[in-house]
XYZ file of C-alpha atoms in Angstrom:
686
model
C 1.007 76.366 -5.683
C -1.009 73.103 -5.492
C -3.056 75.298 -2.848
C -3.287 78.049 -5.759
C -4.777 74.689 -8.456
C -6.752 73.559 -5.360
C -9.253 77.329 -5.443
C -9.631 76.573 -9.273
C -10.832 73.162 -8.678
C -13.115 73.804 -5.833
C -14.445 76.766 -8.208
C -15.297 74.400 -10.929
C -17.201 72.245 -8.597
C -19.487 74.795 -7.354
C -19.718 76.063 -10.733
C -20.935 72.285 -11.658
C -23.101 72.133 -9.386
C -24.624 75.556 -9.790
C -26.164 74.600 -13.539
C -26.741 71.166 -12.661
C -30.289 71.846 -12.829
C -30.112 72.673 -16.659
C -31.282 70.194 -18.953
C -29.067 71.421 -21.828
C -25.753 69.806 -21.313
C -23.663 72.185 -23.721
C -25.610 75.153 -22.110
C -24.943 73.957 -18.369
C -20.625 73.594 -19.651
C -20.811 76.974 -21.409
C -22.702 78.755 -18.116
C -20.004 77.472 -16.325
C -17.093 78.458 -18.493
C -18.671 82.029 -18.689
C -18.604 82.164 -15.044
C -15.333 81.283 -14.319
C -13.653 83.220 -17.434
C -15.822 86.023 -15.580
C -13.628 85.446 -12.254
C -10.362 85.291 -14.294
C -10.832 88.383 -16.286
C -11.850 90.242 -12.994
C -8.359 88.949 -11.371
C -6.235 89.313 -14.637
C -7.595 93.288 -14.142
C -7.339 94.156 -10.862
C -4.130 92.212 -10.793
C -3.158 94.211 -13.780
C -4.165 97.505 -12.144
C -2.287 96.808 -8.466
C 0.813 96.299 -10.714
C 0.450 99.867 -12.412
C -0.094 101.664 -9.498
C 2.962 99.875 -8.209
C 4.745 101.263 -11.336
C 3.559 104.546 -11.642
C 2.330 105.485 -8.556
C 0.077 108.453 -8.330
C 0.333 109.131 -11.940
C -3.605 108.027 -13.298
C -2.531 109.243 -16.988
C 0.005 106.314 -16.562
C -1.902 103.591 -15.047
C -5.077 104.051 -17.543
C -2.795 103.852 -20.756
C -1.432 100.924 -19.413
C -5.226 99.702 -17.956
C -6.370 100.056 -21.662
C -3.416 97.743 -22.990
C -4.958 95.040 -20.591
C -6.029 91.537 -22.521
C -9.872 92.104 -21.451
C -10.744 95.489 -20.712
C -13.674 95.847 -17.949
C -16.181 98.587 -17.530
C -16.199 100.060 -13.778
C -18.676 98.182 -11.682
C -18.831 94.949 -13.743
C -15.757 93.172 -12.032
C -17.458 89.707 -10.413
C -16.762 91.416 -6.943
C -19.303 94.749 -8.218
C -22.096 92.248 -9.444
C -22.054 90.122 -5.821
C -22.112 93.362 -4.034
C -25.023 94.398 -6.283
C -26.883 91.209 -6.400
C -29.615 92.798 -4.772
C -31.613 93.281 -8.224
C -34.943 91.546 -8.003
C -32.508 88.568 -10.720
C -28.787 87.710 -10.372
C -29.523 86.081 -13.071
C -30.576 89.425 -15.605
C -27.977 91.237 -13.760
C -25.589 88.902 -14.908
C -26.804 89.168 -18.730
C -26.032 92.737 -18.044
C -22.253 92.090 -16.903
C -21.565 90.413 -19.603
C -23.205 92.350 -22.026
C -21.213 95.348 -20.839
C -17.689 93.827 -21.405
C -18.797 92.018 -24.557
C -19.138 95.833 -25.884
C -16.034 97.367 -24.263
C -13.834 94.036 -25.947
C -13.529 92.655 -29.502
C -16.223 91.367 -31.803
C -14.452 87.821 -31.046
C -16.011 88.627 -26.535
C -19.563 89.776 -28.567
C -20.201 86.579 -30.356
C -20.038 84.545 -27.370
C -21.495 86.548 -24.904
C -24.431 87.391 -27.206
C -25.036 83.630 -27.546
C -25.431 83.479 -23.767
C -28.222 84.438 -21.575
C -28.891 83.492 -18.265
C -31.695 84.939 -17.349
C -33.555 81.857 -19.254
C -36.159 78.653 -18.325
C -33.132 76.794 -19.687
C -30.806 77.329 -16.722
C -33.967 76.206 -14.518
C -37.273 77.930 -12.587
C -36.148 81.845 -12.029
C -36.245 81.578 -8.103
C -33.902 78.324 -7.732
C -31.385 79.833 -10.591
C -31.164 82.827 -9.034
C -30.279 81.549 -5.459
C -27.680 79.082 -7.104
C -26.205 81.333 -8.988
C -25.615 84.456 -6.738
C -23.937 81.448 -4.375
C -21.972 80.688 -6.697
C -20.907 84.355 -7.367
C -20.531 85.234 -3.768
C -18.514 82.376 -3.655
C -16.079 83.265 -6.340
C -15.945 86.627 -5.145
C -13.448 84.957 -1.841
C -11.107 83.227 -4.209
C -9.179 85.551 -5.880
C -6.438 84.077 -7.586
C -2.678 84.850 -7.370
C -0.497 86.906 -9.726
C 1.715 83.275 -10.648
C -1.356 81.879 -11.118
C -3.272 84.038 -13.374
C 0.115 83.772 -15.521
C 0.330 80.739 -15.819
C -1.068 77.876 -17.975
C -2.905 76.131 -14.885
C -6.604 78.322 -15.658
C -6.535 77.113 -19.002
C -5.529 73.482 -17.969
C -7.824 73.325 -15.486
C -10.606 74.632 -18.207
C -9.723 71.768 -20.258
C -9.960 68.961 -17.671
C -13.124 70.605 -16.617
C -14.627 70.418 -21.049
C -13.638 66.453 -19.875
C -15.443 66.018 -16.884
C -18.557 67.347 -18.663
C -18.516 65.140 -21.477
C -17.557 62.019 -19.437
C -20.488 62.391 -17.063
C -23.190 65.070 -19.168
C -22.805 64.987 -22.519
C -23.857 61.823 -23.987
C -21.871 62.298 -27.497
C -18.427 62.794 -28.217
C -18.242 63.392 -31.813
C -17.379 67.240 -30.651
C -14.873 66.111 -28.499
C -11.461 65.426 -28.283
C -10.677 64.363 -25.320
C -7.110 65.638 -23.484
C -4.873 62.861 -24.133
C -5.682 61.818 -27.559
C -5.446 66.292 -28.493
C -1.867 65.300 -26.149
C -0.672 62.774 -28.842
C -1.787 64.480 -32.022
C -0.380 67.361 -31.626
C 3.048 65.829 -30.361
C 2.620 63.988 -33.608
C 2.371 67.194 -35.391
C 5.714 68.741 -33.270
C 4.552 72.452 -34.772
C 7.351 74.495 -34.999
C 7.318 78.896 -34.469
C 5.913 80.298 -37.460
C 3.451 78.189 -37.943
C 0.042 78.200 -39.691
C -1.831 75.480 -37.199
C -5.852 74.753 -38.151
C -8.625 72.338 -36.713
C -10.882 72.254 -39.837
C -14.084 70.295 -37.360
C -12.956 72.313 -34.647
C -15.732 70.787 -31.899
C -14.494 72.356 -28.240
C -11.218 73.545 -29.114
C -8.979 71.258 -26.922
C -7.011 69.905 -29.630
C -6.305 73.523 -31.589
C -4.993 74.334 -27.322
C -2.797 71.286 -27.242
C -1.538 71.576 -30.661
C -0.710 75.839 -29.556
C 0.883 74.419 -26.206
C 3.191 72.274 -28.138
C 4.899 74.954 -29.702
C 8.397 75.359 -28.470
C 11.711 78.036 -28.985
C 14.332 76.783 -29.434
C 15.394 76.932 -25.703
C 12.540 74.699 -25.361
C 10.351 77.297 -23.608
C 6.884 78.083 -24.465
C 6.333 80.554 -27.872
C 3.948 82.233 -28.733
C 5.179 83.003 -32.784
C 2.147 80.808 -34.246
C -1.131 81.517 -36.361
C -4.438 79.898 -35.174
C -7.626 79.073 -37.383
C -10.477 76.397 -36.740
C -14.225 76.073 -38.058
C -16.886 74.579 -36.625
C -20.063 73.436 -38.155
C -22.137 72.992 -34.229
C -22.904 76.664 -32.981
C -22.797 74.907 -29.089
C -19.691 73.438 -30.046
C -18.230 76.708 -31.292
C -19.205 78.889 -28.421
C -17.575 76.706 -25.941
C -13.901 76.626 -27.991
C -13.998 80.311 -27.870
C -15.356 80.287 -24.509
C -11.595 77.690 -24.282
C -9.383 80.007 -26.482
C -9.960 82.819 -23.753
C -9.224 80.709 -20.711
C -6.290 79.288 -22.553
C -4.828 82.802 -23.638
C -5.804 81.828 -27.329
C -7.553 85.391 -27.760
C -6.224 85.919 -31.636
C -7.185 82.567 -32.627
C -9.405 82.563 -35.866
C -12.231 80.625 -35.336
C -14.679 80.827 -37.564
C -18.717 79.068 -37.698
C -20.020 77.433 -40.532
C -19.520 74.420 -42.386
C -15.819 73.502 -43.379
C -17.146 71.192 -46.090
C -19.908 73.340 -47.525
C -18.279 76.286 -46.997
C -14.753 76.661 -45.704
C -13.723 79.995 -44.027
C -10.195 80.332 -44.579
C -9.514 81.281 -47.821
C -6.419 82.938 -49.799
C -6.014 84.420 -52.748
C -9.400 82.905 -53.146
C -8.206 79.668 -52.948
C -8.117 77.764 -49.589
C -5.391 78.648 -47.042
C -2.857 76.127 -46.773
C -1.333 75.361 -43.455
C 1.983 74.267 -42.105
C 0.035 72.178 -39.234
C -3.354 70.455 -39.444
C -4.735 68.650 -36.745
C -8.346 67.443 -36.425
C -10.419 64.218 -35.159
C -13.500 63.613 -37.551
C -16.749 64.945 -35.928
C -19.341 61.624 -35.215
C -21.987 63.783 -36.752
C -21.233 64.089 -40.843
C -21.914 66.392 -43.399
C -23.634 64.350 -46.437
C -21.387 65.495 -49.949
C -22.588 63.881 -52.553
C -20.431 63.106 -55.988
C -22.104 65.874 -57.591
C -21.167 68.595 -55.018
C -17.940 67.145 -54.916
C -17.779 67.274 -58.835
C -18.419 71.297 -58.356
C -16.511 71.433 -55.664
C -14.516 75.183 -56.404
C -11.617 74.407 -54.688
C -11.086 71.487 -56.715
C -10.698 68.896 -53.104
C -12.310 65.888 -54.367
C -9.211 65.242 -57.301
C -8.124 61.863 -55.684
C -11.997 60.490 -55.341
C -15.363 61.230 -54.836
C -16.725 60.364 -51.186
C -18.489 57.092 -50.870
C -22.483 57.519 -50.379
C -23.372 57.737 -46.708
C -19.834 57.722 -45.753
C -17.901 61.005 -44.807
C -14.986 60.371 -43.589
C -12.830 60.545 -46.657
C -14.348 63.790 -47.727
C -13.023 65.181 -44.588
C -9.873 63.492 -45.061
C -9.531 65.217 -48.362
C -10.174 68.779 -46.810
C -7.212 68.354 -44.681
C -4.979 66.847 -47.390
C -6.174 69.740 -49.176
C -5.359 72.382 -46.761
C -1.561 70.948 -45.811
C 0.894 73.391 -47.011
C 3.875 71.581 -49.019
C 6.187 70.064 -46.955
C 3.196 70.101 -44.447
C 1.777 67.613 -42.387
C -1.627 66.634 -41.261
C -2.726 64.284 -38.439
C -5.896 62.874 -38.160
C -8.244 60.691 -35.742
C -10.803 58.523 -37.601
C -12.872 55.485 -37.652
C -10.499 52.099 -38.360
C -13.531 51.387 -40.799
C -12.255 54.538 -43.264
C -8.938 52.038 -43.375
C -10.005 49.548 -45.253
C -13.568 50.102 -46.811
C -14.340 48.952 -50.696
C -15.195 50.557 -53.417
C -15.213 54.103 -53.944
C -12.771 54.874 -50.434
C -10.798 52.219 -51.692
C -10.259 54.783 -54.809
C -9.163 57.483 -52.896
C -6.880 55.309 -50.703
C -5.341 53.890 -53.805
C -4.665 57.586 -55.173
C -3.107 59.216 -51.825
C -1.092 56.366 -51.547
C 0.463 56.161 -55.315
C 1.328 59.918 -54.567
C 3.271 58.995 -51.045
C 0.800 61.350 -49.321
C 0.319 58.663 -46.076
C 3.006 59.246 -43.639
C 1.696 56.058 -41.119
C -0.991 54.834 -39.505
C -1.615 54.388 -35.542
C -4.342 51.697 -34.195
C -5.814 53.425 -31.012
C -6.774 51.368 -27.465
C -10.563 50.951 -27.463
C -13.233 53.313 -26.338
C -10.974 56.659 -25.922
C -13.688 58.973 -26.712
C -16.796 59.477 -24.621
C -19.944 57.963 -25.303
C -18.440 56.020 -28.409
C -17.583 52.225 -28.901
C -16.078 52.758 -32.657
C -12.602 51.468 -33.074
C -10.740 54.240 -33.835
C -7.068 55.234 -35.596
C -4.610 58.006 -36.146
C -3.391 58.942 -40.170
C -0.647 60.939 -40.737
C -0.134 62.355 -44.346
C 2.827 64.745 -45.152
C 3.297 66.392 -48.221
C 6.672 66.433 -50.051
C 8.141 63.211 -48.305
C 10.962 61.343 -49.311
C 10.138 57.757 -47.546
C 8.823 55.500 -49.628
C 7.607 53.747 -46.409
C 4.760 53.810 -44.282
C 4.854 53.757 -41.046
C 2.183 51.152 -39.612
C 1.574 50.961 -35.238
C -0.434 48.950 -32.979
C -0.846 51.195 -30.333
C -4.228 48.881 -29.366
C -3.157 46.847 -26.400
C -1.374 49.813 -24.447
C -3.680 52.002 -22.591
C -4.830 52.868 -18.888
C -8.473 50.863 -18.629
C -11.515 52.418 -16.730
C -14.703 51.114 -16.449
C -16.843 53.250 -19.078
C -14.181 54.693 -20.860
C -10.133 54.112 -21.196
C -7.472 56.850 -21.407
C -3.652 57.375 -22.655
C -1.090 57.133 -20.199
C 1.926 59.663 -20.777
C 4.325 56.566 -21.446
C 1.831 55.387 -24.118
C 1.608 58.697 -25.562
C 5.775 58.977 -25.165
C 5.795 55.545 -26.713
C 3.777 56.194 -30.157
C 5.821 59.676 -30.593
C 9.027 58.322 -30.250
C 8.318 55.306 -32.811
C 6.801 57.685 -35.251
C 9.855 59.981 -34.932
C 12.377 57.715 -35.379
C 10.506 55.160 -37.681
C 11.919 52.382 -36.180
C 10.904 48.982 -35.998
C 9.166 47.093 -32.675
C 8.239 43.995 -32.399
C 4.689 42.916 -32.272
C 4.212 47.079 -32.399
C 5.379 48.790 -35.549
C 6.868 47.878 -38.314
C 7.815 50.088 -42.001
C 6.323 48.622 -44.969
C 7.342 50.122 -48.478
C 4.886 51.684 -50.312
C 4.550 48.562 -52.971
C 3.391 46.217 -50.277
C 0.477 48.352 -49.830
C -0.158 48.559 -53.109
C -0.188 44.824 -53.322
C -2.033 44.976 -50.382
C -4.930 46.712 -52.368
C -3.832 49.614 -50.087
C -6.061 48.219 -47.281
C -4.699 50.132 -44.128
C -5.325 48.078 -41.457
C -2.625 47.419 -39.312
C -3.336 44.559 -38.457
C -2.545 43.544 -42.099
C 1.190 44.495 -41.077
C 2.017 44.125 -37.488
C 2.354 40.590 -36.390
C 0.425 40.494 -33.016
C 1.316 38.096 -30.602
C -0.032 34.693 -31.212
C -2.920 33.628 -28.848
C -4.281 31.022 -31.558
C -1.973 28.909 -33.560
C -3.597 30.083 -36.715
C -3.534 34.009 -36.178
C -3.655 35.184 -39.668
C -7.033 33.300 -40.687
C -8.687 34.906 -37.494
C -7.269 38.280 -38.332
C -8.386 37.855 -41.962
C -11.788 36.843 -40.761
C -12.359 39.584 -38.270
C -11.388 42.101 -41.510
C -14.120 40.300 -43.944
C -16.614 40.496 -40.930
C -16.029 44.351 -40.697
C -15.851 44.857 -43.916
C -19.550 42.919 -44.082
C -20.839 44.839 -41.391
C -19.767 48.255 -43.312
C -21.813 46.587 -46.163
C -24.381 46.187 -44.121
C -24.030 50.028 -42.583
C -24.058 51.781 -45.919
C -27.050 49.178 -47.092
C -28.623 51.293 -44.179
C -27.771 54.844 -45.058
C -29.412 54.193 -48.189
C -32.119 53.053 -46.882
C -32.761 56.163 -44.658
C -32.186 58.576 -47.683
C -34.590 56.783 -49.532
C -37.367 56.702 -46.421
C -36.565 60.798 -46.292
C -37.327 61.052 -49.809
C -40.500 59.299 -49.369
C -41.221 61.107 -46.299
C -41.254 63.909 -48.348
C -44.419 63.488 -49.823
C -46.063 61.554 -47.326
C -45.484 58.596 -48.585
C -43.455 56.747 -45.381
C -46.540 55.949 -43.460
C -46.178 52.129 -45.299
C -45.328 48.592 -43.396
C -42.779 47.574 -46.629
C -41.328 43.901 -45.990
C -38.547 42.345 -47.886
C -39.492 41.446 -51.829
C -38.280 38.519 -53.399
C -35.480 41.010 -55.199
C -34.438 42.781 -51.691
C -36.112 45.847 -53.617
C -38.018 46.697 -51.049
C -38.159 47.361 -46.799
C -39.645 47.621 -43.668
C -40.872 50.682 -42.309
C -42.235 50.622 -38.410
C -45.684 51.972 -38.904
C -44.954 53.720 -34.918
C -42.143 55.194 -36.729
C -43.836 56.134 -39.974
C -46.632 57.668 -38.146
C -44.589 59.890 -36.208
C -42.558 61.048 -39.509
C -45.832 61.950 -40.716
C -47.269 63.326 -38.684
C -44.392 65.368 -37.939
C -44.472 66.870 -41.314
C -48.088 67.289 -41.206
C -46.833 70.028 -38.332
C -44.358 71.402 -40.373
C -46.797 72.052 -43.438
C -49.361 73.995 -40.552
C -46.003 76.091 -39.789
C -44.878 76.787 -42.780
C -48.769 78.050 -43.816
C -48.812 80.362 -40.672
C -45.614 82.143 -42.087
C -41.698 81.231 -41.596
C -41.090 84.570 -39.742
C -43.703 84.593 -37.213
C -42.639 84.277 -33.449
C -44.758 81.314 -32.151
C -44.187 79.301 -35.521
C -40.465 79.281 -35.073
C -40.697 78.059 -31.313
C -42.899 75.360 -32.650
C -40.230 74.656 -35.464
C -37.706 74.394 -32.896
C -39.671 72.233 -30.763
C -40.695 69.805 -33.688
C -36.333 69.816 -34.834
C -35.223 68.999 -31.401
C -37.324 66.068 -30.706
C -36.549 64.632 -34.835
C -33.002 65.056 -34.062
C -33.418 62.959 -31.157
C -34.613 60.358 -32.833
C -32.508 60.644 -36.187
C -29.427 60.115 -33.257
C -31.091 57.501 -31.796
C -31.222 59.119 -28.302
C -35.170 58.249 -28.322
C -36.943 54.847 -29.394
C -39.869 54.755 -31.510
C -42.825 54.897 -29.413
C -40.895 58.254 -27.269
C -40.883 59.691 -30.913
C -44.086 59.247 -31.529
C -45.083 60.209 -28.315
C -43.403 63.657 -28.038
C -44.784 64.434 -31.858
C -48.489 64.190 -30.071
C -47.423 66.486 -27.218
C -47.297 69.184 -29.348
C -49.581 68.280 -31.679
C -52.501 69.843 -29.983
C -50.554 72.964 -29.774
C -49.772 73.051 -32.885
C -53.045 73.152 -34.288
C -54.951 75.180 -31.642
C -52.400 78.126 -33.307
C -52.772 77.178 -36.446
C -56.362 76.223 -37.200
C -57.181 79.432 -35.046
C -55.482 81.842 -37.359
C -55.974 80.483 -40.785
C -59.060 79.287 -42.804
C -60.606 76.374 -43.280
C -58.676 75.592 -46.387
C -55.224 74.037 -44.825
C -57.998 71.245 -42.899
C -59.179 70.189 -46.203
C -55.325 70.346 -47.755
C -54.385 68.282 -44.362
C -57.603 65.626 -45.730
C -55.623 65.840 -48.787
C -52.380 64.933 -47.677
C -54.272 61.834 -45.475
C -55.502 60.498 -48.748
C -52.651 60.504 -50.392
C -50.910 58.686 -47.337
C -53.470 55.968 -47.239
C -53.695 55.201 -50.795
C -49.789 54.975 -50.688
C -49.793 52.393 -48.808
C -52.760 50.192 -50.350
C -50.392 50.374 -53.612
C -48.092 47.711 -51.851
C -51.441 45.485 -50.868
C -52.314 44.311 -54.904
C -51.233 42.290 -57.811
C -54.477 40.725 -58.579
C -55.576 42.543 -61.962
C -59.192 44.236 -61.272
C -56.931 45.952 -57.920
C -54.722 47.197 -60.218
C -57.068 48.758 -62.255
C -58.678 49.713 -59.494
C -55.381 51.255 -58.185
C -54.554 52.903 -61.473
C -57.918 54.504 -61.564
C -57.404 56.131 -57.634
C -54.281 57.242 -58.670
C -55.875 59.432 -61.352
C -58.883 60.619 -58.872
C -56.124 61.565 -56.749
C -54.000 63.821 -59.191
C -57.813 65.374 -59.486
C -58.382 65.632 -55.898
C -54.149 67.475 -56.125
C -55.293 69.517 -59.119
C -58.983 71.001 -57.338
C -56.902 71.537 -54.495
C -54.311 73.420 -56.008
C -56.662 75.935 -57.267
C -58.811 76.197 -53.736
C -61.727 74.292 -55.609
C -62.094 72.869 -52.004
C -65.914 71.700 -52.088
C -65.055 69.168 -55.501
C -61.529 68.084 -54.322
C -63.857 67.059 -51.109
C -66.319 65.205 -52.806
C -63.545 63.540 -54.825
C -61.912 62.396 -51.682
C -65.748 61.012 -50.211
C -65.607 58.822 -53.689
C -62.170 57.585 -53.895
C -62.346 56.928 -49.973
C -64.955 54.693 -51.429
C -63.127 52.520 -53.767
C -60.242 52.163 -51.205
C -62.826 50.567 -49.065
C -63.918 47.921 -51.504
C -60.579 46.808 -51.863
C -59.850 46.666 -48.393
C -62.519 44.131 -48.684
C -60.357 41.543 -50.924
C -59.097 38.496 -49.483
C -55.804 39.630 -47.632
C -54.650 36.349 -48.179
C -54.797 36.761 -51.886
C -52.868 39.818 -52.071
C -49.351 39.470 -52.855
C -46.569 42.132 -53.592
C -47.393 44.389 -57.030
C -44.356 43.626 -59.745
C -45.931 47.425 -60.822
C -44.560 48.874 -57.026
C -42.296 50.669 -59.448
C -44.457 52.741 -61.718
C -47.525 53.499 -59.295
C -45.354 54.555 -56.688
C -43.746 57.118 -59.210
C -46.864 58.100 -60.176
C -47.755 58.845 -56.901
C -44.461 60.771 -56.369
C -45.426 62.647 -59.713
C -48.984 63.935 -58.558
C -47.566 64.776 -55.012
C -45.073 67.168 -56.656
C -47.574 68.944 -58.481
C -49.524 69.345 -55.289
C -46.362 70.304 -52.817
C -44.278 72.601 -55.285
C -47.196 74.961 -55.650
């Protein structure tokens, strides 16, 4: 059997090499899985056909009847061997696309959704000639790697796919927020211990590996794998969603109900217009957050936020409250969370207090560091149970037992079994686990940090003080992060009106913030280009293409994949293309409008530079001038607007001549900015 498994490994290695030229790691992963699935489907089809001939002999009618019940219907001439023999096409990638489209047409909507998202005949997979050569070599190699009946109908194909996804996130995808490593998935699945007949749900699905692990954990009375369950999931990231669907096919979980969309904003799995309830809910919270405001939480038609509203800029408890709401009576939820969610104060503390008071928190497990690909955030596991009778909460310190790696650590089988065993037996182990009465947790103000309850081996004489100081530092760091999130929110609001090209330094009252001129320039230029594209028409193919390019650049900066200098350079790189298209298509009024916005941005910068009475008087006059310019622009009185622009620019130059050393921050900042923003609203909301 090891020889058969090695065939899968060799096939995956070759597929990985074939798509290495793709710059899009998600696309590369999907391409590898899709070709791998084609090999699997082809062999499954041929194996079933051979067994049907053995069973029915020459009775073609019965053979065809049998073949219509195969998992994957294979139109004649569309298996991998036929594709290879017909590889004389001018484009192998185009031929591959045609095969997948034919297969999708004959199969379920599930498969259509996936294969319609994959286009091999695309520059995203590399230049045409090199792409076709590599793809043909892969197809030829795979066509000679037929797999045995035992292999096809076992778990090895699915396990290989899971290992492949792990490997891709370890080596190719820098952000691990959409994938749960196999060892962590196994731990969550074993903690949940799903039973036959249950509904199993992952509301924040990622690549689907955790849902697969939960499905594999279902056993019948004799300990054999059971198929008596129903799987549900939802994912907002389309790339992760496509990958999850492929993952389900390769793990023989075709019936899994995998929805695309935002679980918090629009949950897909409903029953009688309410949230569907599940006996088992397992999830690893995504690192890319969906923001739910307090107002949105109040208006939630599913009443998921009865235990409290998520803190501004913090989404973890919004995710967890959805999970708690989706657990059926007597059911269980296990969720992987950042440790900060266990002890942060304010609104999150209130949510924890209410959940503890309702006796919903069953266990807290601190995990080892660096288990997730590309992430150093300390992680933990929260276990929720509904209708539980115990009045204790189990705290487990599993942070020190793991297999250390260079870039990433992992859980060993013995580590997983120890955690699961302690949780099932609810037992005390010195320096590892402790049962704490709910009342004691309340006295600790519902701080769920494991270090507060489990005594670790003393490295210093007064370890408790060190732990306390460390928690204080973590809380301060968390508070600082909240401030940073609020800063970004305010700057984003200013950017809407072209006010983000301001260099602010902190005022004595702490109200003002600093914005890098380089980043401000990139933000403002990106906004200007979007405005041009908007006037060019949102349904225009060219403008949509430019919008996507801008989105990719801005997202890369916001996710901290690129710095401010590269951010500006990338925006400047597409500036010429956008302007050449828009200015060549639309009248000069567009350019006049840009002059108006430029003036508006210059003025907003100057509002911070003065406090002397005569200067303030000039600034107030300029505010009214800008309002007048904007109003004239609104009615397309461009000649008058341009004259006002020139006059106002002269006034600005007069202000600039004021001795900079005598200028200080304006105490009327809020009023002046408010006037500018209101003026901007009148123009931009036309």
